[in-house]
CSV table of C-alpha atoms in Angstrom, one decimal:
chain,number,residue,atom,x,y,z
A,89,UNK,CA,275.4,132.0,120.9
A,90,UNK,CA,274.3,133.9,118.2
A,91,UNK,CA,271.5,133.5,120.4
A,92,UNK,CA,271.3,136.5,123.4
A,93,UNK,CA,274.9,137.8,122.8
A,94,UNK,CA,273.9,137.7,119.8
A,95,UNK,CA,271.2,136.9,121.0
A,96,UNK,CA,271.0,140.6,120.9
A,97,UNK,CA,272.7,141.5,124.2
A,98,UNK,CA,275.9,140.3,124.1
A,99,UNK,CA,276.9,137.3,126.7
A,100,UNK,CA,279.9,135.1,126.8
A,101,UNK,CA,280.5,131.3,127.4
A,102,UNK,CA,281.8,130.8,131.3
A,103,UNK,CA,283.7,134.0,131.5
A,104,UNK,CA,282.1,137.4,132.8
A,105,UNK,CA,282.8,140.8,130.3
A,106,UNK,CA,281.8,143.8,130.4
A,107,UNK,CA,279.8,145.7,127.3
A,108,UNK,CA,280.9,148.7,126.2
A,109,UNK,CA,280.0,150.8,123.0
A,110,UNK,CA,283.2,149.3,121.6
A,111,UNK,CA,282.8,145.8,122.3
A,112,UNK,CA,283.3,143.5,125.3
A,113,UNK,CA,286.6,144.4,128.1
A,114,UNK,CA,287.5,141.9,130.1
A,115,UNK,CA,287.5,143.4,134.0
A,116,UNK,CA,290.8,144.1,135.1
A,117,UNK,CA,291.9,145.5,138.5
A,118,UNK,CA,294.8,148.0,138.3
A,119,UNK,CA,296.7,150.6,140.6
A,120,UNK,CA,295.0,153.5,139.2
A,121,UNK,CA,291.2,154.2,138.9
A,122,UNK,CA,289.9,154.0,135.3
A,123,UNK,CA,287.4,155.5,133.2
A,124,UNK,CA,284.0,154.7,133.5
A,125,UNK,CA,282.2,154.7,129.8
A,126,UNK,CA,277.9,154.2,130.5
A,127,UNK,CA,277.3,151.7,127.8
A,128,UNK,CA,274.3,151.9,125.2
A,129,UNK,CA,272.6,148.6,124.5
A,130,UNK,CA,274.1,146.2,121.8
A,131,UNK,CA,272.8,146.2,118.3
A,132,UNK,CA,271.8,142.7,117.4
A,133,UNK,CA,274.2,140.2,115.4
A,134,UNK,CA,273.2,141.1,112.0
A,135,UNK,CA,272.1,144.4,112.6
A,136,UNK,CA,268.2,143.1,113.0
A,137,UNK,CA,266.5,141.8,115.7
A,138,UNK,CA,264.5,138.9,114.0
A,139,UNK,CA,261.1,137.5,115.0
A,140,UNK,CA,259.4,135.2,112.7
A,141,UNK,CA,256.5,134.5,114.1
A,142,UNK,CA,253.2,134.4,112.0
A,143,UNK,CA,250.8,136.8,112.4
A,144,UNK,CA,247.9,134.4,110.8
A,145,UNK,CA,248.7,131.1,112.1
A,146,UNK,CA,246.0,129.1,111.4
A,147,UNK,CA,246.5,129.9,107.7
A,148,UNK,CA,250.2,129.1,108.3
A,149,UNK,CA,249.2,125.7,109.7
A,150,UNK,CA,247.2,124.8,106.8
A,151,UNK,CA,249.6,125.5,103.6
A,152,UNK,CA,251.9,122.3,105.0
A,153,UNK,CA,252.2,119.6,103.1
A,154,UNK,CA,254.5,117.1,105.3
A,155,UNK,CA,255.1,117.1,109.3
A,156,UNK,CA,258.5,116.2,111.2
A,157,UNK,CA,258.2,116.1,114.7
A,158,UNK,CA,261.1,117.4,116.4
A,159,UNK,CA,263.5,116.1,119.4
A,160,UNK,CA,264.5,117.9,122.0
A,161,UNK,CA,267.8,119.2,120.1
A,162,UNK,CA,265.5,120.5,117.3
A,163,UNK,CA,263.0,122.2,119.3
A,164,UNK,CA,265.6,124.2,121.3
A,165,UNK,CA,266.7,125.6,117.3
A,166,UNK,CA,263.1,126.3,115.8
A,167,UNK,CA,262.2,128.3,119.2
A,168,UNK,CA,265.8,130.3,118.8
A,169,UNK,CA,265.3,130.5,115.2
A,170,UNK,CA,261.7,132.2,115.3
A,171,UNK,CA,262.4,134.4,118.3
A,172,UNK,CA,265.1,135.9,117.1
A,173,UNK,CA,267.9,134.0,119.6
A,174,UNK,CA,269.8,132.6,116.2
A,175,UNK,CA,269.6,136.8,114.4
A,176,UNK,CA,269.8,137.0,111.4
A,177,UNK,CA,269.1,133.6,110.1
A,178,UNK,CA,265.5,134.0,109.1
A,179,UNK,CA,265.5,129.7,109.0
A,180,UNK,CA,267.6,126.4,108.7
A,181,UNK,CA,270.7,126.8,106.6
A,182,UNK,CA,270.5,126.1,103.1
A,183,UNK,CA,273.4,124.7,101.6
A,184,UNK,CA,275.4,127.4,100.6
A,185,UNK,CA,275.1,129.0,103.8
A,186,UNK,CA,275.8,125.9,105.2
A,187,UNK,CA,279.2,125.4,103.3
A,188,UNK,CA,280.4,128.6,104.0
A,189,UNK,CA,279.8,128.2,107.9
A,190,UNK,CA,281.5,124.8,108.2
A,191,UNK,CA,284.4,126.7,106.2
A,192,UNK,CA,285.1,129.8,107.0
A,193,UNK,CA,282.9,130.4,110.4
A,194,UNK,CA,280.7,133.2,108.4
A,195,UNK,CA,277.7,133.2,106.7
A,196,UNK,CA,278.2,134.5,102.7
A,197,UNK,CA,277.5,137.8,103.7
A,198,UNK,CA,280.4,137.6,106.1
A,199,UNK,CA,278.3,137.9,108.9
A,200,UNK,CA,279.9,135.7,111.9
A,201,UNK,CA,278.8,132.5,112.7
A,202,UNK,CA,280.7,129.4,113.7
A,203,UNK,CA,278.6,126.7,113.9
A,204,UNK,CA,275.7,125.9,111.5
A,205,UNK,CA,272.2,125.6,112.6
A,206,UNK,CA,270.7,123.0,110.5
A,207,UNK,CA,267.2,120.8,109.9
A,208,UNK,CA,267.8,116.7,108.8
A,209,UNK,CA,265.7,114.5,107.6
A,210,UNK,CA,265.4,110.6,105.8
A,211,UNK,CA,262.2,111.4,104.3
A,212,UNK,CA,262.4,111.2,100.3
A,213,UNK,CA,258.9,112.8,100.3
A,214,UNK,CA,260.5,115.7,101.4
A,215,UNK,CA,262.2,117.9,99.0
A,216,UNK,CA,262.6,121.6,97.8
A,217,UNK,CA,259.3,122.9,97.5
A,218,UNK,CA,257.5,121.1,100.6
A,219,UNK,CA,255.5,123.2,103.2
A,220,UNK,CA,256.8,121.3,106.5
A,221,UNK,CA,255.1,121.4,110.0
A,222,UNK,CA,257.7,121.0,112.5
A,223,UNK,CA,255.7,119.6,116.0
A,224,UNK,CA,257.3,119.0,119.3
A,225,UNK,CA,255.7,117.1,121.8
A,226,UNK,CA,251.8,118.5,121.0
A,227,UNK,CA,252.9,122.0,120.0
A,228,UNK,CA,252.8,123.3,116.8
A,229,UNK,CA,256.2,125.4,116.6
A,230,UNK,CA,256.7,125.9,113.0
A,231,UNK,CA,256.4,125.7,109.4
A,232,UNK,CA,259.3,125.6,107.4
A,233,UNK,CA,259.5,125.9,103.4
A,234,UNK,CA,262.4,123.8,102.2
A,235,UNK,CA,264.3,125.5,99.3
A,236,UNK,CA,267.1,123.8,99.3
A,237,UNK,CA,268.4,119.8,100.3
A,238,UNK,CA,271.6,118.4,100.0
A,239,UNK,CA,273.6,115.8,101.5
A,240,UNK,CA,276.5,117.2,104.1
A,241,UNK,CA,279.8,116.0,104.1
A,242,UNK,CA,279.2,114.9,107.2
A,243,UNK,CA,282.8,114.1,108.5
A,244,UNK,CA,284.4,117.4,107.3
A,245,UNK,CA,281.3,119.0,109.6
A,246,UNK,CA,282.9,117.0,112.4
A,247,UNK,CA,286.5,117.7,111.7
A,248,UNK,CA,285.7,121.5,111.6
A,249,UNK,CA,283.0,121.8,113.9
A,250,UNK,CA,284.7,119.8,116.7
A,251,UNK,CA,288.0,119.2,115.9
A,252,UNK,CA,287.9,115.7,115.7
A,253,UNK,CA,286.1,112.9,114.2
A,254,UNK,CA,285.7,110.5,116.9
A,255,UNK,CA,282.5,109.1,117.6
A,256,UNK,CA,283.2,109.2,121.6
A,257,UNK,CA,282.8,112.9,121.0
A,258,UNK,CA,279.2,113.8,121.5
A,259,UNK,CA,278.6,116.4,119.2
A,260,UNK,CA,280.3,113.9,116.2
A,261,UNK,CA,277.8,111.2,117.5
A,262,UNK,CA,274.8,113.6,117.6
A,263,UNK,CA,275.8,114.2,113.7
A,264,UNK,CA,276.7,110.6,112.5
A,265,UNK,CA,274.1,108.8,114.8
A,266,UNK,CA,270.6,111.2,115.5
A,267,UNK,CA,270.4,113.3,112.0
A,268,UNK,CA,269.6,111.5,108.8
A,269,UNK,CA,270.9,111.5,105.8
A,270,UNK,CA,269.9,114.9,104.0
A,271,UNK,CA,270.1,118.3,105.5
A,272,UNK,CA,267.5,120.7,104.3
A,273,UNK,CA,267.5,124.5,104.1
A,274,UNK,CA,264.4,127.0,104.4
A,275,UNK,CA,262.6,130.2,106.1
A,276,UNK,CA,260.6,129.6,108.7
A,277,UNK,CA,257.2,131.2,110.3
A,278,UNK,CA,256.8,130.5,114.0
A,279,UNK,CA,253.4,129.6,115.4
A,280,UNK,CA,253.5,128.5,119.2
A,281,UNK,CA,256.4,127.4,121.7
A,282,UNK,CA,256.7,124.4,123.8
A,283,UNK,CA,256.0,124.5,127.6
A,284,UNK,CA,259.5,124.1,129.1
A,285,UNK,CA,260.4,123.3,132.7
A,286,UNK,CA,262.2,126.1,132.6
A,287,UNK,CA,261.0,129.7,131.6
A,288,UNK,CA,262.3,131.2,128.8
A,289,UNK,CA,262.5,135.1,128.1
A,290,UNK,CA,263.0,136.2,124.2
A,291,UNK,CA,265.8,138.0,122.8
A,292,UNK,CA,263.9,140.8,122.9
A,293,UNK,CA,261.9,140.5,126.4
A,294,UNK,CA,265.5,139.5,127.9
A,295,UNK,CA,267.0,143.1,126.4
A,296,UNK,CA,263.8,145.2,127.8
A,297,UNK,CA,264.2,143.6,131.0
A,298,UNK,CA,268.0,145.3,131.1
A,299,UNK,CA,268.5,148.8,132.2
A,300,UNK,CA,268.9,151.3,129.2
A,301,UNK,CA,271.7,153.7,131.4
A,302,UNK,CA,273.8,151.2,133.2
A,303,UNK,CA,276.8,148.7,132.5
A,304,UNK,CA,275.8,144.9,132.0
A,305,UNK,CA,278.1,142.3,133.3
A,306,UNK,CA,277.1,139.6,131.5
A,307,UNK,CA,277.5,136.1,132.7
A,308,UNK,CA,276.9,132.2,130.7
A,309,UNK,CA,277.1,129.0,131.3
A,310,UNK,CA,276.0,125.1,131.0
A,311,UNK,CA,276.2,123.7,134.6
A,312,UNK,CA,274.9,124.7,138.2
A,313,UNK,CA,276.5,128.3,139.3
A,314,UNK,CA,279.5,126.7,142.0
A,315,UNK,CA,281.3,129.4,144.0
A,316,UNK,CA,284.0,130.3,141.8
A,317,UNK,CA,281.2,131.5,139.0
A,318,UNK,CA,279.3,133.4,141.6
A,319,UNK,CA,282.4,135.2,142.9
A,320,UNK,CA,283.1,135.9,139.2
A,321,UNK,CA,280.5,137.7,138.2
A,322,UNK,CA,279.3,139.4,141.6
A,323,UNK,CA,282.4,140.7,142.0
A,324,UNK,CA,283.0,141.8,138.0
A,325,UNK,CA,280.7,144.4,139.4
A,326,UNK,CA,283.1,145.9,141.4
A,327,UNK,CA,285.6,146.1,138.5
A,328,UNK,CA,286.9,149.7,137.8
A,329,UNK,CA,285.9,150.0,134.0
A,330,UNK,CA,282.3,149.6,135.7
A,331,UNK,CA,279.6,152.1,136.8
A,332,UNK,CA,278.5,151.8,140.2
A,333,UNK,CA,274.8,150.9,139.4
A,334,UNK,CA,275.5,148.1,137.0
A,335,UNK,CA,273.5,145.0,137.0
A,336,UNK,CA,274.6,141.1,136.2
A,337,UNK,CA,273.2,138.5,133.8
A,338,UNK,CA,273.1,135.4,134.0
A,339,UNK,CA,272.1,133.7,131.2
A,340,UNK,CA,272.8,130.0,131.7
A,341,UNK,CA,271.9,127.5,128.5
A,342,UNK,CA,269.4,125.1,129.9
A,343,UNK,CA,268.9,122.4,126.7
A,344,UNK,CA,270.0,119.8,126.3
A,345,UNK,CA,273.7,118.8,126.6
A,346,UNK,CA,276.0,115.7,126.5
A,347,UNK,CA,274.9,112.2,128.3
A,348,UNK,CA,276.6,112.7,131.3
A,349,UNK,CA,275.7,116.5,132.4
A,350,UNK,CA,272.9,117.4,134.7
A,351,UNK,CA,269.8,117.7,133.3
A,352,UNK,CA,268.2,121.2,132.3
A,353,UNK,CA,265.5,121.1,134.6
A,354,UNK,CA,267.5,120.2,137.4
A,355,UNK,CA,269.8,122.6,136.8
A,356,UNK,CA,267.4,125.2,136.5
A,357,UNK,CA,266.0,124.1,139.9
A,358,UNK,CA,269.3,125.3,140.9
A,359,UNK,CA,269.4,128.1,139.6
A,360,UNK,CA,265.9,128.9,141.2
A,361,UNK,CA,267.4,127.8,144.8
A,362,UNK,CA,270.7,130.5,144.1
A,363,UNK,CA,268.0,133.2,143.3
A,364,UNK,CA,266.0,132.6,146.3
A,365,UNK,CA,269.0,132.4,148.9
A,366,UNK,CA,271.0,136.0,147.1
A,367,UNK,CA,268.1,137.9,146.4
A,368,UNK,CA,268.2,140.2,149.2
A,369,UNK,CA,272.1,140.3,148.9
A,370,UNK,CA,273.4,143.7,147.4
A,371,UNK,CA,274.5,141.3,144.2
A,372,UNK,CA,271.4,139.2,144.4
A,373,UNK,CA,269.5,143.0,144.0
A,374,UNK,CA,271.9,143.9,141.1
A,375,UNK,CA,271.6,140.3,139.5
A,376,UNK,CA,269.2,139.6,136.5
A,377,UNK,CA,268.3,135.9,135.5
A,378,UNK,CA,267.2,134.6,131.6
A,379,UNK,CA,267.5,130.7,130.8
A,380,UNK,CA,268.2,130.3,127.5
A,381,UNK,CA,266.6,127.1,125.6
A,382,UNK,CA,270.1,126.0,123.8
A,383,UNK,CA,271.2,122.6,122.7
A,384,UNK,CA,275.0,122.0,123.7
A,385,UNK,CA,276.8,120.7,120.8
A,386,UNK,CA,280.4,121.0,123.1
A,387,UNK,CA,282.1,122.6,119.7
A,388,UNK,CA,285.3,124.1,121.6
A,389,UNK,CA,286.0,127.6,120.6
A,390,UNK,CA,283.6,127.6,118.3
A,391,UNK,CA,280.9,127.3,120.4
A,392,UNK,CA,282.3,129.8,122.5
A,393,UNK,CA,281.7,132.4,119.6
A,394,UNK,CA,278.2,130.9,119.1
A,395,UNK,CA,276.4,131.8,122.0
């Protein structure tokens, strides 16, 4: 997502790559030894490395004027939002930004990004100029100032987000069935983050915790690690474009998803279980974990750019 990858270190959907100061090689075998280039670590999507969290929350807390208590979908986007996982967006898309997503992938600075991150609402009380607190669950996470509310066009969303308009899709239904009917648009400044049953690092905590002279194989995905992902990117790290004391990460998305995957704490628990049996492995010792709080939407290629 424009979460780590751009999330500020670069991972990729499924597939295993390899960073290099001029982008991402897939590993390839060939006849002949190759190159070796030590990489430097990625600059963040954007150029910046946001964090957006308040440095006087109570304060911060006290100018709103309205509350919307999150779902699970929306918490997952305020935590990525204020820590810097969704760089640069400084807060939920406002409709310009919104428009030029849905169209052209981009934000109007031509910055990449394919699918739009975006706070809905019924509320009529709400409108530009309101001083939201966004709650999940007991937490405070957020307080958003709306400048800007429209109504999307909610079936060209589909048809470019997803591909399709069909309401068995589960990213359409999420869109026509769980938001209401006005999108709004705003900065945000972060105050606390939920307690997850899975832990989750921050952009930035995930990049310090990443060597600063060595290659990253970097390794994402949505369900429990079966055999053909481990042998992927274990053995990316004996691919010839990389150094012999590069490390693997595996970065797997751990919100929520459609109906019928496995559920994010369980899948963590697996996760936890693969950790424990490798670690004294010569991969399981060259192997770096971050869970990543990320709602699925199942957008296709677009997705795949996202995070």
């Amino acid at each position: 997502m424009l979460g780590v990858t751009m999330l500020a270190s670069t991972m990729l959907v499924a597939s295993a790559y390899v960073l290099t100061p001029h982008g991402r090689v897939q590993p390839q075998r060939t006849a002949t030894s190759a190159a070796v280039q030590m990489v430097a670590k990625q600059v963040p999507h954007g150029g910046t490395l946001v964090d957006l969290f308040s440095a006087d929350k109570e304060a911060t807390v006290a100018s709103a004027t309205a509350t919307i208590e999150l779902n699970d979908r929306q918490s997952c986007d305020v935590e990525l939002l204020c820590n810097g996982g969704f760089s640069p967006l400084t807060g939920f898309l406002e409709e310009k930004e919104y428009t030029s997503v849905v169209d052209e992938m981009k934000l109007p600075s031509g910055v990449i990004f394919s699918l739009p991150v975006v706070m809905d609402t019924s509320d009529d009380s709400i409108d530009v100029g309101s001083k939201v607190l966004l709650t999940y669950q007991g937490t405070n996470m957020a307080v958003m100032t709306v400048t800007s509310k429209y109504k999307p066009d909610k079936p060209k969303e589909c048809l470019e987000c997803y591909g399709t308009a069909s309401i068995e899709h589960p990213g359409v239904r999420m869109v026509a069935m769980e938001r209401g009917s006005h999108y709004i648009g705003g900065s945000l400044e972060g105050l606390e983050v939920p307690v997850r049953d899975f832990p989750c690092k921050t952009p930035l905590e995930t990049r310090e915790s990443l060597p600063d002279d060595a290659d990253v194989v970097a390794f994402q995905c949505r369900n429990p690690v079966h055999r053909a992902h481990y042998e992927l990117f274990t053995r990316a790290l004996d691919a010839p474009n990389v150094a012999e004391n590069a490390v693997v990460l595996v970065h797997p998305t751990c919100g929520p998803t459609q109906e019928e995957d496995i559920p994010g704490p369980v899948r963590h628990k697996t996760y936890e279980v693969l950790q424990d049996e490798t670690k004294d492995t010569p991969a399981g010792q060259r192997t770096r974990w971050a869970y990543l709080p990320y709602s699925m939407h199942m957008a296709g290629p677009r997705e795949a750019i996202h995070h």
